[in-house]
XYZ file of C-alpha atoms in Angstrom:
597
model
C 210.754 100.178 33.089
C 213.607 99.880 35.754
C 211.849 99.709 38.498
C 211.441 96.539 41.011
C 208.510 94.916 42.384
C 208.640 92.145 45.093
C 204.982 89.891 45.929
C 203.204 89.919 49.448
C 204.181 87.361 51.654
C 201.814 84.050 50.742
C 199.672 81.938 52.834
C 201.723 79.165 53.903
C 199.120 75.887 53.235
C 199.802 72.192 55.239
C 198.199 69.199 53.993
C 195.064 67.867 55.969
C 196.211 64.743 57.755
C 200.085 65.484 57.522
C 200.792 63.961 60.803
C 199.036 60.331 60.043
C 201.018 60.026 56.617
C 203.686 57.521 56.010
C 207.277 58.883 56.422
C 209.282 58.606 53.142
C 212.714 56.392 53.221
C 214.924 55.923 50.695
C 213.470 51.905 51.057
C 210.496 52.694 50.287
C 211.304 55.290 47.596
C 213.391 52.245 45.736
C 210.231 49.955 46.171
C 207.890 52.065 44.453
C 210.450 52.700 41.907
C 210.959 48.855 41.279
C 207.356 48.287 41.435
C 207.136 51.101 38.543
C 209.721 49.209 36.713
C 207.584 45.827 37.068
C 204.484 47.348 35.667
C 206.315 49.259 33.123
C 207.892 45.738 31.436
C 204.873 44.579 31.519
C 202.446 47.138 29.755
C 205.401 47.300 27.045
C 204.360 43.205 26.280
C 205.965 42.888 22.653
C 205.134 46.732 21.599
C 208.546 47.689 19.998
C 207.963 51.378 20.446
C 207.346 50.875 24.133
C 210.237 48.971 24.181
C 212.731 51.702 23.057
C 211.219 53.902 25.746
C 212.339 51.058 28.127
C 216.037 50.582 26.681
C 216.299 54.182 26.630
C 215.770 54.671 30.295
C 218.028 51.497 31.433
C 221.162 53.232 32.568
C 218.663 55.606 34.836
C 217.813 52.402 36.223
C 219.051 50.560 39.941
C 221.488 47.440 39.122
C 218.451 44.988 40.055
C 216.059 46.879 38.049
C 218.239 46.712 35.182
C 218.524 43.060 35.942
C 214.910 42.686 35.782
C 214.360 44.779 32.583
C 216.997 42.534 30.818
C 215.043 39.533 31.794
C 211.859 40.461 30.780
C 213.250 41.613 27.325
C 214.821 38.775 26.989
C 211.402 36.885 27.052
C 209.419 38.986 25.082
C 211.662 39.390 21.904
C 211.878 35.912 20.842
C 207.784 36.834 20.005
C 208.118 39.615 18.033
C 208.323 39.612 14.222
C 211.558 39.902 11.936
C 211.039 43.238 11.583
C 210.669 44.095 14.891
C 213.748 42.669 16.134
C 215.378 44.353 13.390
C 214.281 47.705 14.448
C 215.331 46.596 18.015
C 218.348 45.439 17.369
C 219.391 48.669 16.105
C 218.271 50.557 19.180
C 220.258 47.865 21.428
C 223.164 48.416 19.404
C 223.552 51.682 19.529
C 222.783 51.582 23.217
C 225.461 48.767 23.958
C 228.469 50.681 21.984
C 227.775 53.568 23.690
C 227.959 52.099 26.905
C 231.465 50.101 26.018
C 232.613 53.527 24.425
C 231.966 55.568 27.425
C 232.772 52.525 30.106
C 234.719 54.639 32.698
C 231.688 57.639 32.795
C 229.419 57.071 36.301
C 226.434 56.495 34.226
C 227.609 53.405 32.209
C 226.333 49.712 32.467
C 229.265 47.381 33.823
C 230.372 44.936 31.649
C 228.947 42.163 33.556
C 225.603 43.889 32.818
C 226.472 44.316 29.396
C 227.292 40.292 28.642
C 223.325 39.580 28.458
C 222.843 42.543 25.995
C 225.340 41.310 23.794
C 223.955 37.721 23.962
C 220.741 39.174 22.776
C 222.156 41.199 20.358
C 224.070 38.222 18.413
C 220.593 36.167 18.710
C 218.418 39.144 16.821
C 221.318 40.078 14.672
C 220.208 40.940 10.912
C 221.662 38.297 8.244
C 221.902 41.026 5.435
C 225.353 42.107 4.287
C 226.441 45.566 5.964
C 223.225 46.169 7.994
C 224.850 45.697 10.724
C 227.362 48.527 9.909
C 225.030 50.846 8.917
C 225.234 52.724 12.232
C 228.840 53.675 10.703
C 227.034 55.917 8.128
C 224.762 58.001 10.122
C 224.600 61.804 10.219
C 225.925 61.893 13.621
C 229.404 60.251 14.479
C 229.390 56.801 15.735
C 230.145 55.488 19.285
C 233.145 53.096 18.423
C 234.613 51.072 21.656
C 237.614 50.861 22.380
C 239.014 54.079 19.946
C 240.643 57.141 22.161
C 239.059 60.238 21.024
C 242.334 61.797 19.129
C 241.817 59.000 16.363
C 237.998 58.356 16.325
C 237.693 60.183 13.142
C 240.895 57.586 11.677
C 239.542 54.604 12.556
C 235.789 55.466 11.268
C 237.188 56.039 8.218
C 239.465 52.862 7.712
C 235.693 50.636 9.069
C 233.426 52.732 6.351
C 236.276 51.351 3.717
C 236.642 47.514 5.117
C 232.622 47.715 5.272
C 231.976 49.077 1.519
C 235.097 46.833 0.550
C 234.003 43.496 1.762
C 230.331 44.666 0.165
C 231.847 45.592 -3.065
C 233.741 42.127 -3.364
C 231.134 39.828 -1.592
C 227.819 41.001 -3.344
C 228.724 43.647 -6.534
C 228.214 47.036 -6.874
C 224.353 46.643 -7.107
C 224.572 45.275 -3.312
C 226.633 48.677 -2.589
C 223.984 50.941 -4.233
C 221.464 49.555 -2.250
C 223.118 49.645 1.042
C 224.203 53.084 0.342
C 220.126 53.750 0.221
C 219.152 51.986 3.125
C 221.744 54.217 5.230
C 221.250 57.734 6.786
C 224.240 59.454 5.171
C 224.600 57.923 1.737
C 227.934 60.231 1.072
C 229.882 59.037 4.095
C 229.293 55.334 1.641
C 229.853 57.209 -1.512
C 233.611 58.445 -0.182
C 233.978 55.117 0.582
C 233.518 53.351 -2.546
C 235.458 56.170 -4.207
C 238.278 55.426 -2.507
C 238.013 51.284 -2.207
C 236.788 50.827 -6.254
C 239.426 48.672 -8.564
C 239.372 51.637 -11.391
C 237.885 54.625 -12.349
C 235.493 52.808 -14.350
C 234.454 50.908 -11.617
C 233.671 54.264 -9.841
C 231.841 55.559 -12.869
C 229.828 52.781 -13.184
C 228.719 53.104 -9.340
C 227.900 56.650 -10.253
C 225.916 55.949 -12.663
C 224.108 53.366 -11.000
C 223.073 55.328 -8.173
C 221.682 58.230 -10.684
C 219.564 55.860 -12.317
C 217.904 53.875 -8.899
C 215.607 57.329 -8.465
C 217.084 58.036 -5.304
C 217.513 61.330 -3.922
C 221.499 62.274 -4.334
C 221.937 62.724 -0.946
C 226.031 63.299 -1.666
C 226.640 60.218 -2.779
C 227.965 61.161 -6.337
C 230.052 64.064 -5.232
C 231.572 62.396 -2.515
C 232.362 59.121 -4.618
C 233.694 61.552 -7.395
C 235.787 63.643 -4.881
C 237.702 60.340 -3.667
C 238.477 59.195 -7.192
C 239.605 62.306 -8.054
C 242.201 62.212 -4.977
C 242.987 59.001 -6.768
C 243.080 59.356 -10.293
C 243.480 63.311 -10.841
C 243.164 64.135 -14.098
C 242.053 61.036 -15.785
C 238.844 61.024 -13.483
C 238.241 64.755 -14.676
C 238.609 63.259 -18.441
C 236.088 60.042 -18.121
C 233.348 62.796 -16.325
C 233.885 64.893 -19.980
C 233.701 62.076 -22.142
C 230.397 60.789 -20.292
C 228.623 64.321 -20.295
C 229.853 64.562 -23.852
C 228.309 61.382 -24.698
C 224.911 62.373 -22.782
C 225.601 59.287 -20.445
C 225.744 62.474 -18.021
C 223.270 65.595 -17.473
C 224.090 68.870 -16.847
C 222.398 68.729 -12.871
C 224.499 65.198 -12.313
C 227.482 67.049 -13.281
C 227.078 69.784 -10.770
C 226.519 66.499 -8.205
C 229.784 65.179 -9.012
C 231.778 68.355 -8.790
C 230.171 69.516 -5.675
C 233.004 68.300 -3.573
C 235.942 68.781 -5.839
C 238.402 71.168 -4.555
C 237.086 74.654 -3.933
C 239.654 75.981 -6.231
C 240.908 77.708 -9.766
C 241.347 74.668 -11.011
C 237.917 72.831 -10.560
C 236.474 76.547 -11.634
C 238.261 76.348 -15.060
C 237.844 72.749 -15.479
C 233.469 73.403 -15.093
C 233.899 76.660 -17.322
C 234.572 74.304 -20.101
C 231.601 73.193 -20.015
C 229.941 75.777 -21.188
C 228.139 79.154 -19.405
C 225.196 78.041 -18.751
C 227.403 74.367 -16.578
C 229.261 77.468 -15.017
C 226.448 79.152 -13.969
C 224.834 76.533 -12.016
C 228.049 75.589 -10.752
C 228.398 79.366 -8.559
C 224.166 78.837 -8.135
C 224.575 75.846 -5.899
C 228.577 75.435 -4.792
C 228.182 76.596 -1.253
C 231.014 79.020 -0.969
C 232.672 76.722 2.081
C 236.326 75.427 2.026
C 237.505 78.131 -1.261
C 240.847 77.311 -1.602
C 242.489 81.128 -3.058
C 243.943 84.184 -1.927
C 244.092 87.738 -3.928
C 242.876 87.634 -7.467
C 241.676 83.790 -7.397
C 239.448 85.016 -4.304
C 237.984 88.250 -5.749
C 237.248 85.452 -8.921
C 235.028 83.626 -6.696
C 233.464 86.591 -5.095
C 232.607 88.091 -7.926
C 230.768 84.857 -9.270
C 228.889 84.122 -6.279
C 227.520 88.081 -6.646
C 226.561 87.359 -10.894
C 224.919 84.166 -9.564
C 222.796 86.521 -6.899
C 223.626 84.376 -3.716
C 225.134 86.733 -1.140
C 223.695 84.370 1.432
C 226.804 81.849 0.806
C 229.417 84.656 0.960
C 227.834 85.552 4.630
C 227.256 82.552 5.501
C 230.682 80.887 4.463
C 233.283 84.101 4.242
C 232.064 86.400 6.445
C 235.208 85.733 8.476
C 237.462 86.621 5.036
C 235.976 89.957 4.714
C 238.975 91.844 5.399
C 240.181 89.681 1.810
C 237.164 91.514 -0.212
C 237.782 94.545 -1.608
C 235.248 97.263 -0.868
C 233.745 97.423 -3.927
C 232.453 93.361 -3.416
C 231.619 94.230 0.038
C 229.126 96.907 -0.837
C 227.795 94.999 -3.564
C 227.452 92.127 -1.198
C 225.477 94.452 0.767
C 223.265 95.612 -1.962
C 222.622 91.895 -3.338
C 221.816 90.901 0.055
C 219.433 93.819 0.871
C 217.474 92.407 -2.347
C 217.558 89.045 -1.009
C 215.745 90.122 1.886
C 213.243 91.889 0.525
C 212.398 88.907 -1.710
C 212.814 86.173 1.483
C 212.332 87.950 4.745
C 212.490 84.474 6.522
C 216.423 84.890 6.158
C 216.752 87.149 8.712
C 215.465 84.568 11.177
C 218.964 82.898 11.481
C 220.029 83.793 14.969
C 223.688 84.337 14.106
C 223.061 86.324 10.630
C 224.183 89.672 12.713
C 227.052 88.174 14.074
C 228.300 87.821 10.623
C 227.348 90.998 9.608
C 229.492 92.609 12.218
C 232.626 91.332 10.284
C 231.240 92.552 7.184
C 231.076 96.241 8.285
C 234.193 95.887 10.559
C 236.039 95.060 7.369
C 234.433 98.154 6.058
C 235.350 100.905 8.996
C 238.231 103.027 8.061
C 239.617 101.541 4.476
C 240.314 104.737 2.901
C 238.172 103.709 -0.301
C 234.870 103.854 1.800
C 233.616 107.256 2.420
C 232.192 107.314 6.243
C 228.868 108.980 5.236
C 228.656 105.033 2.490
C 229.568 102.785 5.233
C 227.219 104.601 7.607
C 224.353 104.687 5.106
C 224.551 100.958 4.901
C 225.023 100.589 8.267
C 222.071 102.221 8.943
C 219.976 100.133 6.888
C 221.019 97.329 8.585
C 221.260 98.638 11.887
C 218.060 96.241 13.040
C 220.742 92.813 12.301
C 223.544 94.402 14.032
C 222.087 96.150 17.265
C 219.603 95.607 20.114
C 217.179 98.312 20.941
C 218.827 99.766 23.317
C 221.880 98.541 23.352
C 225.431 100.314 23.163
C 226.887 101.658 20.356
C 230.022 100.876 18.716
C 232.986 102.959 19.228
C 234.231 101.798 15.726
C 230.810 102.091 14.291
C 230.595 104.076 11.062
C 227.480 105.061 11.753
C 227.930 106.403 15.287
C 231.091 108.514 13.933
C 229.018 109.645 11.295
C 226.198 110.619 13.786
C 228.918 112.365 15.582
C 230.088 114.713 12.661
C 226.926 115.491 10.937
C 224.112 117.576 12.750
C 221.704 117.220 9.560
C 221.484 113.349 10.033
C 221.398 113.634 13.929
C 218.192 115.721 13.281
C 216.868 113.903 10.355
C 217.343 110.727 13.029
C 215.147 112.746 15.367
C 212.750 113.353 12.618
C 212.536 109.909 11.804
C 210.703 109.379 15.153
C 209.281 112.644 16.455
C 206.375 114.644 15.139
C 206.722 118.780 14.915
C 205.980 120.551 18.293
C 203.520 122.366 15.724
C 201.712 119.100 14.814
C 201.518 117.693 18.391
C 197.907 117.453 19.094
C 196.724 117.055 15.453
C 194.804 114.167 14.232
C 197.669 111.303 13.362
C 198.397 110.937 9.496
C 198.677 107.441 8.265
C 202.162 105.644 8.877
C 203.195 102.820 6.420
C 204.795 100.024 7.336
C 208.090 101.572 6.190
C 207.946 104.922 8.092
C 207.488 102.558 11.145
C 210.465 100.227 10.369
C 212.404 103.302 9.872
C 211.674 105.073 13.095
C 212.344 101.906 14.569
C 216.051 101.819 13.539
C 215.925 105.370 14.234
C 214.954 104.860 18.211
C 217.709 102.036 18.340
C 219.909 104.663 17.078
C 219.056 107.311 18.693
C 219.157 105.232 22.214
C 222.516 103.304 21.969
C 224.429 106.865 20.492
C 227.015 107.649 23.014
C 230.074 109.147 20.956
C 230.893 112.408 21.929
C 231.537 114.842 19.094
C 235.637 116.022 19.231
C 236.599 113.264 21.487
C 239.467 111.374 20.832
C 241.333 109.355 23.785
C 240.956 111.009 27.102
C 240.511 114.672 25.185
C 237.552 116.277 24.283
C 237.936 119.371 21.814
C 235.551 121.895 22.785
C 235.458 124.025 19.846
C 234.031 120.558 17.653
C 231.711 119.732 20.432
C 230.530 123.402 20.344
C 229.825 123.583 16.661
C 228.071 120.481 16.562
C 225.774 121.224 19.443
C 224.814 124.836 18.088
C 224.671 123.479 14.538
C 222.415 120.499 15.810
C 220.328 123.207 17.389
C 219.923 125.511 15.198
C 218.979 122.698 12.291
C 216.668 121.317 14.880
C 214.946 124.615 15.459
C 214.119 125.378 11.449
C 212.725 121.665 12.014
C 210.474 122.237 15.035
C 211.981 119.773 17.579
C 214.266 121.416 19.436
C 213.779 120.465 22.438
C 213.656 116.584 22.354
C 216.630 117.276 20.083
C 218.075 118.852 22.873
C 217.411 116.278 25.411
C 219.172 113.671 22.663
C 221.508 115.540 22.885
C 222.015 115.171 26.805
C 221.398 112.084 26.669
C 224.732 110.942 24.516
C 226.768 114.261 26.561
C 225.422 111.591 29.522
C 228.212 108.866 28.535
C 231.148 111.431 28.833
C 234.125 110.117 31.267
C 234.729 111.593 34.560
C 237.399 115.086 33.968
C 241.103 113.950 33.887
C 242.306 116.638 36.003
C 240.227 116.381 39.075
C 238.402 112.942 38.761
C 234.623 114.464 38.635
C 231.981 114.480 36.111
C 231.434 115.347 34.076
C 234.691 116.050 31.924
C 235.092 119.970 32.151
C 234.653 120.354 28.110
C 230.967 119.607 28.774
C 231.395 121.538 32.092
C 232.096 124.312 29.391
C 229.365 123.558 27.001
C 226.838 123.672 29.655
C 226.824 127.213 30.765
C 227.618 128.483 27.328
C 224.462 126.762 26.351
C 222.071 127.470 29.116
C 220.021 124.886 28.128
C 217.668 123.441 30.505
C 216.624 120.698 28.649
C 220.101 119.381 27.621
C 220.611 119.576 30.974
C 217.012 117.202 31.551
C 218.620 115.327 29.353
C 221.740 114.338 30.542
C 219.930 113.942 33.967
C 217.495 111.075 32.162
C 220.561 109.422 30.463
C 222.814 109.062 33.605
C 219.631 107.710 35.528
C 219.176 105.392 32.841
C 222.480 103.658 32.434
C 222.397 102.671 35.882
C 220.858 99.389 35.287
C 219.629 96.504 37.010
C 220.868 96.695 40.675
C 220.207 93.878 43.723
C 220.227 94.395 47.148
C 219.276 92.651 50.092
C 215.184 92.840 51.131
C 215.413 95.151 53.954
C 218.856 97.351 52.678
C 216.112 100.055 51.538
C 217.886 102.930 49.962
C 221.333 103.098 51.066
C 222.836 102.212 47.690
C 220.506 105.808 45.837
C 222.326 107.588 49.153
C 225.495 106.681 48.697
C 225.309 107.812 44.856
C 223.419 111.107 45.757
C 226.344 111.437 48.387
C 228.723 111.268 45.596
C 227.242 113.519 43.722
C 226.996 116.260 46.367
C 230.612 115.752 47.154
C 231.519 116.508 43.633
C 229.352 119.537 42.950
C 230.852 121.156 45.954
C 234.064 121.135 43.600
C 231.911 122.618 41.037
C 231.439 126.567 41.960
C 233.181 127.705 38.495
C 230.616 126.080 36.875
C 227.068 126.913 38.371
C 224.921 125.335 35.769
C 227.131 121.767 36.038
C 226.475 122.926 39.619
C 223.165 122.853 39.983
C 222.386 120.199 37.036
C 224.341 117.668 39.650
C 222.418 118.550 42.712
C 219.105 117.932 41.321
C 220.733 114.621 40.229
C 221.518 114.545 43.954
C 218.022 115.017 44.779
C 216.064 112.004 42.190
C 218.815 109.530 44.122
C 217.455 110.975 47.509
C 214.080 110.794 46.203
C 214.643 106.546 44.941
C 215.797 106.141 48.278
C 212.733 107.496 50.289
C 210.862 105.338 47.554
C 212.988 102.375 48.547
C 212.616 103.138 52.299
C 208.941 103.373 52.261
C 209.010 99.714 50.825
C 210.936 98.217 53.580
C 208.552 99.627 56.406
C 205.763 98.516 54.471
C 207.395 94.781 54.146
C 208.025 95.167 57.607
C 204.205 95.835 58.431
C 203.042 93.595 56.724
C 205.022 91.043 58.592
């Protein structure tokens, strides 16, 4: 899998009739390019989808060909229907105020180029009240002209009020409703009217109006309801009772109009009045972002969000709070979420869900109330969101330190994936789809382990190392996989730092462990796992093996320093010897370029 592989050198292929071709200049590159243009304006006739192609492409465009696209848009709109200039005139629009917002970038139309846009514009403009403001209230945020960047988000504000403000007093609340669903993001007109309404029964009324056009909510209510509260406090809280009361209200709108209230005690209390089954839905569909409380307030709302069964929002929302939770809400976070799963797989298709999960189970790693062998259980289970196979472990991990002080789960790991040297050869017993996501997480386990039993800092304490290797072995034995056991166990022994004392590796307590094992395939294994973490390397085409020689060099050099320790001796020098061997490999591959040439 690490190996390199470079193609034979191609044919090299020369068009027939190369010689008697015309040579390309930049004048006749801008020719064809304005003769594209020319055809281009013309296909697009009084098609307005064409047409937005065409706008869309303008700034790409040469000054003259710009010139020319203008002109022939120009002619061709005055033919289309209402509706089509309407739906033009939004897509010119947008592309003029970008254009005057972003004057000083490279790509931007002048604003002598711009003057015939604008003429065009004020010709096609729509009569309605507010449709030409609607570009205020989209999803994404507008380009306004003339607004540095530090109070863009000001000044949209203070045009969303004058534009719901002059439709409020020029056409009623009816026109406002409407406009609101005509627009992409109905809540950015909802805040709006919230905030620019005489009274709170003004508000109410607009509320109400809204729930009863059979339009989608869309965050209109809540975000109307959230201004008025800013403005009226309490008394707005008192009108929403007495309309629910009355049945003017349903339960579902009320959840609407609360959904942006504060994220606090207070709006939790106020809903709880309501009744269990109002409270309920509230912690069902609140998403848990913005909560507004520390200590008990904050284990308040983590424990509703767990009754109402939607981990999800605490991960998605708090996962950077975690060190707030208590451990007894993180694990049952863990458990509600492992259910959540199982009954929706297609969660764990958000690219950043392990990300998050990192900061649950760093939260986790060494609070004294969470046993090791807990954490590293869970951690386990969810090993497949929080590591690559094979990766690098975690030096925090639970689970690696756990791996590190347990033998019976390093060899129950092993089991996970390998058969009995006893059954090897036997007919293959069915594997469910469980076994085989288990030795999955197993082999990304097993692969990314690197933490050295006893070490701690720059020391390694032999006597733990040397219990958990004969321990490991022993258990491994009564299991009948001792030696790919063994070879695991080189293979993490591979990540060990170079000795303190005298700079070689590997660090003498494994120097130790070595020939008090005399174990051969520890040793294999250690020699697989060093080979292994090399990695990807580059070199130039014809270097051939002299970076394998200089390692093998290396390694020679330091077991010459190595006569106390024969096995470590030896172990190195055949390490020596697959370098030596890469390089002949690599060798043989530059003569053979070099023939081939």
């Amino acid at each position: 899998m690490s190996d390199t592989s470079f193609q034979s050198v191609s044919p090299h292929f020369r068009d027939a009739g190369a010689a008697e071709r015309e040579t390309l200049t930049w004048k006749i590159l801008y020719m064809t390019i304005t003769a594209i243009v020319s055809l281009t304006v013309q296909l697009a006739g009084t098609d307005p989808g064409r047409w937005e192609s065409v706008l869309d492409a303008l700034g790409s465009l040469s000054p003259s060909d710009r010139q020319l696209v203008i002109a022939a848009f120009s002619k061709a709109i005055p033919t289309m229907s209402e509706l089509d200039r309407e739906r033009l005139w939004q897509r010119l629009a947008d592309l003029v105020r970008r254009h005057k917002t972003y004057a000083d970038a490279d790509w931007s139309l002048s604003s002598e180029e711009l003057v015939p846009l604008d003429k065009i514009l004020a010709d096609i403009a729509p009569k309605e009240a507010g449709t030409q403001d609607q570009y205020l209230f989209k999803e994404t945020f507008p380009d306004i002209p003339g607004v540095e960047p530090e109070n863009a988000f000001t000044r949209t504000e203070e045009l969303r009020r004058d534009v719901v403000a002059r439709i409020l007093q020029e056409s009623g609340i009816e026109q406002v409703i409407r406009f609101a669903g005509e627009v992409e993001a109905p809540r950015y007109v909802g805040a709006a009217f919230g905030l620019v309404a005489q009274d709170i029964a003004t508000v109410m009324y607009g509320i109400l109006a809204w729930n009863n056009s059979g339009k989608p909510d869309l965050g209109f209510s809540g975000a109307a309801s959230s201004t008025a509260y800013q403005r009226f406090g309490v008394n707005w809280a008192d009108l929403i009772r007495t309309e629910f009361r009355e049945g003017t209200l349903t339960e579902r709108q009320l959840q609407d109009i609360v959904e942006w209230w504060p994220h606090s005690r207070l709006t939790w209390d106020w809903i709880a009045g309501f009744g269990d089954d109002a409270q309920r839905h509230f912690w069902e569909r609140r998403r848990a972002w913005g909560i507004q409380a520390t200590g008990e307030d904050f284990d308040y709302a983590i424990d509703n969000y767990l009754k109402a069964e939607r981990p999800e929002f605490i991960i998605d929302a708090l996962y950077q709070r975690a060190e707030e939770t208590s451990t007894a809400d993180l694990i049952r976070l863990l458990e509600s979420f492992e259910k959540r799963i199982s009954q929706n797989p297609k969660q764990l298709n958000d690219n950043v869900l392990g990300f998050k999960m990192r900061f649950i189970f760093r939260a986790l790693q060494g609070r004294d109330d969470a046993p090791l062998a807990v954490v590293a259980g869970w951690e386990y289970r969810y090993l497949p969101l929080l590591r690559e196979t094979w990766s690098s472990s975690d030096p925090h991990s639970a689970l690696d330190r756990f791996l590190a002080t347990s033998p019976e789960f390093f060899v129950q790991v092993i089991s996970h994936v390998f058969r009995a040297k006893a059954d090897r050869g036997e007919p293959k017993e069915s594997v469910s789809p469980e076994m085989q996501a288990r030795a999955r997480t197993s082999m990304t386990l097993l692969e990314s382990f690197a933490t050295i039993p006893g070490e701690s800092e720059a020391l390694i304490d032999f006597p733990t190392l040397d219990t958990w290797v004969q321990e490991t072995r022993r258990l491994a034995k009564e299991a009948d996989r001792l030696a790919i056991t063994e070879q695991y166990i080189g293979k993490m022994l591979s990540h060990v730092r170079s000795d303190p004392d005298d700079g070689v590796w590997p660090h003498h307590a494994i120097r130790d462990g070595l020939e008090a094992w005399r174990s051969d395939e520890i040793e294999l294994g250690i020699n697989i796992g060093k080979l292994n973490s090399r990695g990807v390397t580059t070199r130039a085409p014809l270097d051939g093996g002299k970076q394998e020689r200089a390692l093998a060099s290396t390694l020679r050099e330091d077991a010459s320093k190595l006569n106390a320790w024969p096995r470590t001796k030896l172990m190195l020098i055949r390490l020596a010897e697959s370098w030596e061997h890469s390089a002949d490999r690599e060798d043989r591959r530059v003569e053979e370029m070099r023939l081939r040439e």
